[in-house]
Short mmCIF file of C-alpha atoms and ligand atoms in Angstrom, two decimals:
data_model
loop_
_atom_site.label_atom_id
_atom_site.label_comp_id
_atom_site.label_asym_id
_atom_site.label_seq_id
_atom_site.Cartn_x
_atom_site.Cartn_y
_atom_site.Cartn_z
CA MET A 1 145.67 61.95 79.08
CA SER A 2 148.41 59.58 80.33
CA PHE A 3 151.01 60.89 82.86
CA ASN A 4 152.96 60.26 85.65
CA LEU A 5 152.95 62.67 88.77
CA GLY A 6 155.48 63.28 91.13
CA VAL A 7 155.20 65.25 94.53
CA ILE A 8 158.36 66.32 96.29
CA GLY A 9 157.28 67.57 100.10
CA CYS A 10 154.30 65.47 101.17
CA GLY A 11 153.17 68.23 103.53
CA LYS A 12 149.66 69.77 104.29
CA MET A 13 149.44 71.57 100.99
CA ALA A 14 150.52 68.71 98.79
CA TYR A 15 147.88 66.49 100.58
CA ALA A 16 145.19 68.84 100.04
CA LEU A 17 145.84 69.36 96.33
CA LEU A 18 146.41 65.50 95.63
CA LYS A 19 142.82 64.89 97.33
CA GLY A 20 141.14 66.69 94.27
CA ILE A 21 143.79 65.23 91.76
CA HIS A 22 143.28 61.61 93.21
CA GLY A 23 139.80 62.09 92.88
CA SER A 24 139.74 63.49 89.18
CA SER A 25 138.34 61.22 86.53
CA GLU A 26 139.69 63.13 83.45
CA TYR A 27 143.05 64.09 84.85
CA ARG A 28 143.85 61.11 87.18
CA PRO A 29 147.87 60.13 87.03
CA ASP A 30 148.77 56.64 85.88
CA PHE A 31 151.38 56.55 88.95
CA ILE A 32 151.65 59.00 91.72
CA TYR A 33 155.61 59.12 92.85
CA VAL A 34 156.80 60.80 96.34
CA CYS A 35 159.57 61.86 98.02
CA ASP A 36 159.86 63.12 101.86
CA PRO A 37 162.33 62.45 104.59
CA ASP A 38 159.49 62.09 106.95
CA GLN A 39 158.51 58.51 106.62
CA ASP A 40 154.92 59.23 108.32
CA ARG A 41 154.16 61.44 105.75
CA VAL A 42 155.22 59.25 102.89
CA ASP A 43 153.04 56.41 104.40
CA LEU A 44 150.23 58.56 104.60
CA PHE A 45 150.48 59.44 100.91
CA SER A 46 151.01 55.73 100.02
CA ASN A 47 147.75 54.86 102.07
CA ASP A 48 145.61 57.54 100.71
CA TYR A 49 146.78 58.10 97.30
CA LYS A 50 148.34 54.72 96.46
CA ALA A 51 151.90 56.78 96.19
CA VAL A 52 155.15 55.11 95.39
CA ALA A 53 158.03 56.57 97.49
CA MET A 54 161.62 57.17 95.87
CA PRO A 55 164.58 59.61 95.87
CA ALA A 56 163.93 63.01 94.39
CA GLY A 57 166.21 62.36 91.29
CA ASP A 58 164.47 59.16 90.46
CA LEU A 59 160.84 60.56 90.82
CA VAL A 60 161.86 63.66 88.39
CA GLY A 61 163.24 61.21 86.05
CA LYS A 62 159.83 59.01 85.90
CA SER A 63 157.34 61.87 86.20
CA GLN A 64 156.27 64.25 83.37
CA ILE A 65 154.55 66.64 85.86
CA VAL A 66 156.21 67.30 89.44
CA ILE A 67 154.62 69.29 92.25
CA LEU A 68 157.17 71.09 94.08
CA ALA A 69 155.65 71.68 97.84
CA VAL A 70 158.31 71.90 100.32
CA LYS A 71 158.87 75.18 102.32
CA PRO A 72 160.37 77.79 100.27
CA GLY A 73 163.49 77.78 102.26
CA GLN A 74 164.13 74.04 100.79
CA VAL A 75 163.30 74.60 97.48
CA GLN A 76 166.81 75.87 96.16
CA GLU A 77 168.32 72.67 97.86
CA VAL A 78 165.89 70.27 96.23
CA LEU A 79 166.31 71.88 92.92
CA ASN A 80 169.85 72.26 92.59
CA ASN A 81 170.14 68.42 94.07
CA THR A 82 167.81 67.23 90.98
CA ALA A 83 168.94 69.60 88.30
CA VAL A 84 170.39 66.91 85.83
CA PHE A 85 167.06 65.11 85.89
CA TRP A 86 165.11 68.08 84.35
CA ASN A 87 164.55 68.83 80.63
CA ASP A 88 161.82 70.54 78.45
CA GLN A 89 159.64 67.40 78.54
CA LYS A 90 159.09 68.10 82.28
CA LEU A 91 156.41 70.58 83.71
CA LEU A 92 157.31 71.66 87.18
CA ILE A 93 154.30 73.10 89.44
CA SER A 94 155.79 75.13 92.49
CA VAL A 95 153.66 75.68 95.14
CA ALA A 96 156.37 77.29 97.31
CA ALA A 97 155.23 80.97 98.93
CA GLY A 98 157.41 83.83 97.41
CA ILE A 99 159.94 81.81 95.06
CA LYS A 100 159.56 83.54 91.75
CA THR A 101 159.73 81.62 88.46
CA VAL A 102 163.06 83.18 87.33
CA ASP A 103 164.69 81.94 90.63
CA LEU A 104 163.22 78.70 89.97
CA GLU A 105 164.70 78.35 86.56
CA LYS A 106 168.01 79.44 87.99
CA ASN A 107 167.81 76.86 90.85
CA LEU A 108 167.49 74.40 87.75
CA ASN A 109 170.90 75.86 86.38
CA ASN A 110 168.44 76.87 83.80
CA GLN A 111 167.53 73.76 82.38
CA PRO A 112 164.80 74.04 79.80
CA THR A 113 161.95 72.83 82.17
CA ARG A 114 158.45 74.55 81.90
CA ILE A 115 157.50 76.21 85.29
CA VAL A 116 154.05 76.70 86.61
CA ARG A 117 153.85 78.90 89.81
CA VAL A 118 150.85 78.26 91.80
CA MET A 119 149.36 79.78 95.12
CA PRO A 120 146.75 77.35 96.27
CA ASN A 121 145.19 77.36 99.77
CA THR A 122 144.18 74.59 102.33
CA PRO A 123 140.38 74.68 101.45
CA SER A 124 141.64 72.64 98.39
CA LEU A 125 141.25 69.86 100.89
CA VAL A 126 137.25 70.18 100.59
CA GLY A 127 137.35 70.92 96.96
CA GLU A 128 136.60 74.49 97.72
CA GLY A 129 140.45 75.99 97.38
CA MET A 130 141.69 79.06 95.25
CA SER A 131 144.55 78.84 93.32
CA ALA A 132 146.38 81.59 91.44
CA ILE A 133 148.53 80.42 88.62
CA CYS A 134 151.14 82.30 86.74
CA ALA A 135 153.79 81.29 83.93
CA GLY A 136 157.47 81.00 83.87
CA SER A 137 159.68 82.18 80.74
CA ARG A 138 159.26 78.63 79.06
CA THR A 139 155.61 77.90 79.99
CA THR A 140 152.95 77.43 77.22
CA ASP A 141 149.29 78.36 77.08
CA ASP A 142 148.73 74.49 76.99
CA ASP A 143 150.62 73.98 80.33
CA LEU A 144 148.62 76.62 81.99
CA ASN A 145 145.43 75.08 80.98
CA PHE A 146 146.53 71.76 81.86
CA VAL A 147 147.53 72.90 85.29
CA ARG A 148 144.04 74.76 85.69
CA ALA A 149 142.27 71.53 84.66
CA LEU A 150 144.57 69.46 86.73
CA LEU A 151 143.48 71.54 89.97
CA ASN A 152 139.88 71.51 88.96
CA GLY A 153 138.90 69.07 91.69
CA SER A 154 140.61 71.30 94.31
CA GLY A 155 138.41 74.25 93.71
CA LYS A 156 138.76 77.45 91.63
CA SER A 157 141.74 78.96 89.87
CA ILE A 158 142.73 82.07 88.27
CA ILE A 159 145.74 82.50 85.84
CA ILE A 160 147.21 86.08 86.82
CA ASP A 161 150.56 88.06 86.34
CA GLU A 162 153.53 86.99 88.32
CA LYS A 163 153.68 90.40 89.92
CA TYR A 164 150.51 89.94 91.61
CA MET A 165 151.48 86.67 93.34
CA ASP A 166 152.89 88.30 96.70
CA ALA A 167 149.29 90.01 97.21
CA VAL A 168 147.58 86.77 96.22
CA THR A 169 149.77 84.72 98.79
CA ALA A 170 148.61 87.41 101.54
CA VAL A 171 144.92 87.41 100.50
CA SER A 172 143.92 83.83 99.45
CA GLY A 173 146.88 81.65 100.41
CA SER A 174 147.12 82.84 104.00
CA GLY A 175 143.23 83.99 103.88
CA PRO A 176 142.00 80.68 105.48
CA ALA A 177 143.84 81.58 108.59
CA TYR A 178 142.23 84.90 109.04
CA VAL A 179 138.95 83.61 108.45
CA PHE A 180 139.41 80.74 111.08
CA LEU A 181 140.53 83.56 113.22
CA LEU A 182 137.49 85.61 112.72
CA VAL A 183 135.11 82.35 113.24
CA GLU A 184 136.89 81.43 116.38
CA ALA A 185 136.58 84.87 117.95
CA LEU A 186 132.79 85.12 116.86
CA MET A 187 132.38 81.69 118.51
CA GLU A 188 134.22 82.79 121.92
CA ALA A 189 132.23 86.15 121.84
CA ALA A 190 128.79 83.84 121.62
CA VAL A 191 130.00 81.76 124.42
CA ASN A 192 130.63 85.23 126.41
CA ALA A 193 127.21 86.05 125.70
CA GLY A 194 125.86 82.96 127.20
CA LEU A 195 125.54 80.25 124.53
CA ASN A 196 127.16 76.85 124.65
CA SER A 197 129.89 76.11 122.52
CA ASN A 198 127.97 73.68 120.26
CA ILE A 199 125.15 76.25 119.53
CA ALA A 200 127.82 78.95 119.19
CA ARG A 201 129.45 76.79 116.34
CA GLN A 202 126.34 76.29 114.48
CA LEU A 203 125.32 79.76 114.53
CA VAL A 204 128.60 81.00 113.58
CA LEU A 205 129.12 78.64 110.54
CA GLN A 206 125.94 79.01 109.19
CA THR A 207 126.25 82.74 109.32
CA PHE A 208 129.32 82.73 107.61
CA LYS A 209 128.16 80.35 105.02
CA GLY A 210 125.05 82.05 104.50
CA SER A 211 126.90 85.48 104.06
CA ILE A 212 129.19 84.05 101.34
CA THR A 213 126.26 82.66 99.62
CA MET A 214 124.40 85.80 99.64
CA LEU A 215 127.39 87.58 98.08
CA GLU A 216 127.81 85.22 95.51
CA ASP A 217 124.12 84.95 94.52
CA SER A 218 123.60 88.66 94.70
CA GLY A 219 126.70 89.94 92.90
CA GLU A 220 126.42 92.94 95.47
CA HIS A 221 129.23 94.79 97.30
CA PRO A 222 129.60 93.68 100.70
CA ALA A 223 128.71 97.32 101.95
CA ILE A 224 125.34 97.19 100.42
CA LEU A 225 124.49 93.88 102.25
CA LYS A 226 125.93 95.15 105.45
CA ALA A 227 123.86 98.21 105.37
CA GLN A 228 120.47 96.11 104.74
CA VAL A 229 121.36 94.39 108.14
CA CYS A 230 121.94 97.55 109.89
CA SER A 231 118.49 99.02 110.99
CA PRO A 232 118.57 102.62 111.96
CA GLY A 233 119.22 102.67 115.84
CA GLY A 234 119.21 99.03 115.96
CA THR A 235 121.42 96.41 117.22
CA THR A 236 123.65 95.60 114.18
CA ILE A 237 125.03 99.20 113.85
CA ALA A 238 125.72 99.32 117.60
CA GLY A 239 127.92 96.04 117.01
CA VAL A 240 129.70 97.36 113.74
CA ARG A 241 130.61 100.59 115.67
CA GLN A 242 132.11 98.70 118.24
CA LEU A 243 134.26 96.69 115.20
CA GLU A 244 135.25 99.91 113.72
CA ALA A 245 136.40 101.36 117.11
CA GLY A 246 138.43 98.33 117.46
CA GLY A 247 140.12 98.97 114.32
CA VAL A 248 139.10 95.39 112.35
CA ARG A 249 139.57 97.08 109.30
CA SER A 250 142.69 98.63 109.80
CA ALA A 251 143.79 95.12 111.50
CA ILE A 252 143.06 93.40 108.12
CA PHE A 253 144.69 95.78 106.13
CA ASN A 254 147.89 95.57 108.16
CA ALA A 255 147.57 91.58 107.96
CA VAL A 256 147.49 91.66 104.31
CA GLU A 257 150.32 94.20 104.15
CA ALA A 258 152.59 92.21 106.63
CA ALA A 259 151.94 88.89 104.76
CA SER A 260 152.88 90.19 101.17
CA ILE A 261 156.09 92.11 102.62
CA ARG A 262 156.88 88.31 104.06
CA SER A 263 156.21 86.68 100.77
CA LYS A 264 158.70 89.09 99.10
CA GLU A 265 160.98 88.39 101.65
CA LEU A 266 160.98 84.78 101.36
CA GLY A 267 161.90 85.28 97.73
P1 NAD B 301 154.54 71.24 105.42
O1 NAD B 301 155.75 71.64 106.51
O2 NAD B 301 153.45 70.72 105.90
O3 NAD B 301 155.15 70.34 104.18
C1 NAD B 301 156.57 70.52 103.81
C2 NAD B 301 157.09 69.08 103.59
O4 NAD B 301 158.22 69.19 102.98
C3 NAD B 301 157.14 68.22 105.02
O5 NAD B 301 156.65 66.94 104.89
C4 NAD B 301 158.77 67.74 104.82
O6 NAD B 301 159.06 66.74 105.54
C5 NAD B 301 158.92 67.89 103.56
N1 NAD B 301 160.38 68.00 103.21
C6 NAD B 301 161.42 68.86 103.82
N2 NAD B 301 162.31 68.66 103.19
C7 NAD B 301 162.30 68.00 102.06
C8 NAD B 301 163.28 67.56 100.96
N3 NAD B 301 164.41 67.78 100.76
N4 NAD B 301 162.65 66.64 100.01
C9 NAD B 301 161.23 66.22 100.00
N5 NAD B 301 160.67 66.77 101.14
C10 NAD B 301 160.97 67.75 102.01
O7 NAD B 301 154.29 72.79 104.67
P2 NAD B 301 153.01 73.19 103.82
O8 NAD B 301 152.10 73.83 104.67
O9 NAD B 301 152.66 72.06 103.13
O10 NAD B 301 153.74 73.96 102.69
C11 NAD B 301 154.48 73.49 101.67
C12 NAD B 301 154.54 74.68 100.77
O11 NAD B 301 153.42 75.05 100.16
C13 NAD B 301 155.62 75.78 101.03
O12 NAD B 301 156.28 76.35 100.09
C14 NAD B 301 154.12 77.05 101.32
O13 NAD B 301 154.75 78.21 100.91
C15 NAD B 301 153.40 76.43 100.21
N6 NAD B 301 151.83 76.66 100.60
C16 NAD B 301 151.10 76.58 101.64
C17 NAD B 301 150.05 76.88 101.79
C18 NAD B 301 149.33 76.50 103.30
O14 NAD B 301 148.24 76.93 103.74
N7 NAD B 301 149.69 75.38 104.09
C19 NAD B 301 149.28 77.77 101.09
C20 NAD B 301 149.97 77.97 99.86
C21 NAD B 301 151.19 77.58 99.77
#
């Protein structure tokens, strides 16, 4: 399939998504156009993805597919300023947290552009991302399937109802930060227990990786696999008791709730 891809906002998320798209054999764009006021970011995208820089209006004019990856607070201005360049031949893919498709459509002065909203996450950079995708009012099933295929090189994706997008943002969008925090905490605890940081890193990373693989391969609920590690009166249950006493479960509930509320506020 032949298309030009525009990217407005060359930040961390756009870089991660383009990695998979640039490496795709089936859905590789003919040209990649970028727009960002930060010259260093433009240079990075030019070097790594052979992207060509241009003003946002020209970019929309020349592209069939446009990824909008500016911060949520900048979305309205970017869309207002480029509204005249959009039409029903364009597909807008917005990754901005919290901004609903109905508001994206309003910000385009109701130009008849098809809009797909995506909530990706940063592991897209290594082809292990998780993206949730939902449709705007003019989006076709072909558009949704195209976006899924386009993101294939970035990891997995699911199509969801937009009403779940704030929860998705709080779980998988923000989730890598929670995981990195847990990994960091376990590494520091390992150092506190007398291990050097190199050994701590190896132990912790493989423990996370192996546990995820066990969950995937067995299809079991995590509670079952957790119980299998906890021998009666043993070391693991003593540790688990301290995690529960420290409120780790409740902290995770609160984190997801707070991130979801914040996502709603951004809209
Ligand atoms: P970022 O700060 O790394 O990137 C934003 C980029 O937009 C910057 O390079 C900035 O210079 C550029 N920019 C600012 N104003 C602009 C304008 N008028 N025109 C063009 N470019 C402009 O942020 P990020 O983390 O990549 O996040 C980008 C979007 O992705 C956000 O809307 C965020 O909600 C969403 N998102 C991020 C993550 C994540 O983990 N970082 C996950 C899911 C969704």
